[in-house]
Amino acid sequence: MGHIDMEFKTLNHYYSHTDKSKVYHIAMVLHPRLKLSYFKTAHWEDEWIKTTEKVIRDEFKHSYMTDTADDIMVIEDVTPDSCQNPKSSNVFDNLPALTPPKPTDQGSKFDCYLHTGVEHVTNLIAWWHEQHGSYPCLSCMALRV
């Protein structure tokens, strides 16, 4: 076996492990230039695409959807390391908003993100900071990943 063949075999071995990584699937879908269209363009099997969508939906639902406005941060507070709203010692700062977002509303926003067209983005972190108002929980997920 030639040197190049060995390198190609090694590359394929490690690349095949990306399918097992939840983070890989999430990062690809949360890139606005790729979303699920990347997998379709790359001719992934429909079942694999459905699995990828399920992985990201489950992670979003279990770790990022909230049912109170207290769990959603203002954009200035969002960093890759923190997406939790610190509780203030002032009791009035911790009162829930009059119309907190409902999980179903956030799920709808997730669907909206998936079904909008792809966008050419050069600075992914800046883009997700800009989208925080439209996708508060999803932006937290993207910035953490």
CSV table of C-alpha atoms in Angstrom, one decimal, residues 76-137:
chain,number,residue,atom,x,y,z
A,76,GLU,CA,-24.8,41.7,25.5
A,77,ASP,CA,-24.6,38.9,28.1
A,78,VAL,CA,-24.3,36.1,25.6
A,79,THR,CA,-20.9,34.6,25.3
A,80,PRO,CA,-19.7,31.2,24.1
A,81,ASP,CA,-19.1,30.3,27.7
A,82,SER,CA,-22.3,31.5,29.3
A,83,CYS,CA,-25.9,31.4,28.2
A,84,GLN,CA,-27.5,31.4,31.6
A,85,ASN,CA,-29.1,34.5,33.0
A,86,PRO,CA,-27.5,35.3,36.4
A,87,LYS,CA,-30.0,36.0,39.0
A,88,SER,CA,-30.0,39.5,40.5
A,89,SER,CA,-30.3,40.2,44.2
A,90,ASN,CA,-33.0,42.7,43.3
A,91,VAL,CA,-36.3,40.9,43.6
A,92,PHE,CA,-37.8,43.1,40.8
A,93,ASP,CA,-35.1,42.1,38.3
A,94,ASN,CA,-36.2,38.5,38.7
A,95,LEU,CA,-39.9,38.8,38.1
A,96,PRO,CA,-41.0,37.0,35.0
A,97,ALA,CA,-41.9,39.0,31.9
A,98,LEU,CA,-45.6,39.6,31.3
A,99,THR,CA,-45.6,37.4,28.2
A,100,PRO,CA,-42.7,34.8,28.5
A,101,PRO,CA,-41.9,32.8,25.5
A,102,LYS,CA,-43.5,29.4,25.4
A,103,PRO,CA,-41.6,26.2,24.5
A,104,THR,CA,-43.9,25.8,21.5
A,105,ASP,CA,-43.0,29.3,20.3
A,106,GLN,CA,-39.3,28.6,20.6
A,107,GLY,CA,-39.8,25.3,18.8
A,108,SER,CA,-41.5,27.3,16.0
A,109,LYS,CA,-38.5,29.6,15.9
A,110,PHE,CA,-36.3,26.6,15.5
A,111,ASP,CA,-38.4,25.4,12.6
A,112,CYS,CA,-38.3,28.8,11.1
A,113,TYR,CA,-34.5,28.8,11.3
A,114,LEU,CA,-34.3,25.4,9.6
A,115,HIS,CA,-36.7,26.4,6.9
A,116,THR,CA,-35.3,29.8,6.0
A,117,GLY,CA,-32.8,29.9,3.2
A,118,VAL,CA,-29.1,29.5,3.8
A,119,GLU,CA,-27.0,32.7,4.1
A,120,HIS,CA,-23.4,33.4,3.2
A,121,VAL,CA,-21.9,34.1,6.6
A,122,THR,CA,-18.2,35.0,7.1
A,123,ASN,CA,-18.3,35.5,10.9
A,124,LEU,CA,-20.4,32.9,12.5
A,125,ILE,CA,-20.2,34.1,16.1
A,126,ALA,CA,-21.1,37.7,15.1
A,127,TRP,CA,-24.0,36.4,13.0
A,128,TRP,CA,-25.4,34.4,16.0
A,129,HIS,CA,-25.0,37.5,18.3
A,130,GLU,CA,-27.0,39.5,15.7
A,131,GLN,CA,-29.7,36.8,15.6
A,132,HIS,CA,-30.1,36.6,19.4
A,133,GLY,CA,-33.3,38.8,19.2
A,134,SER,CA,-34.9,36.4,16.7
A,135,TYR,CA,-33.6,33.1,18.0
A,136,PRO,CA,-32.7,33.7,21.7
A,137,CYS,CA,-32.4,30.0,22.8
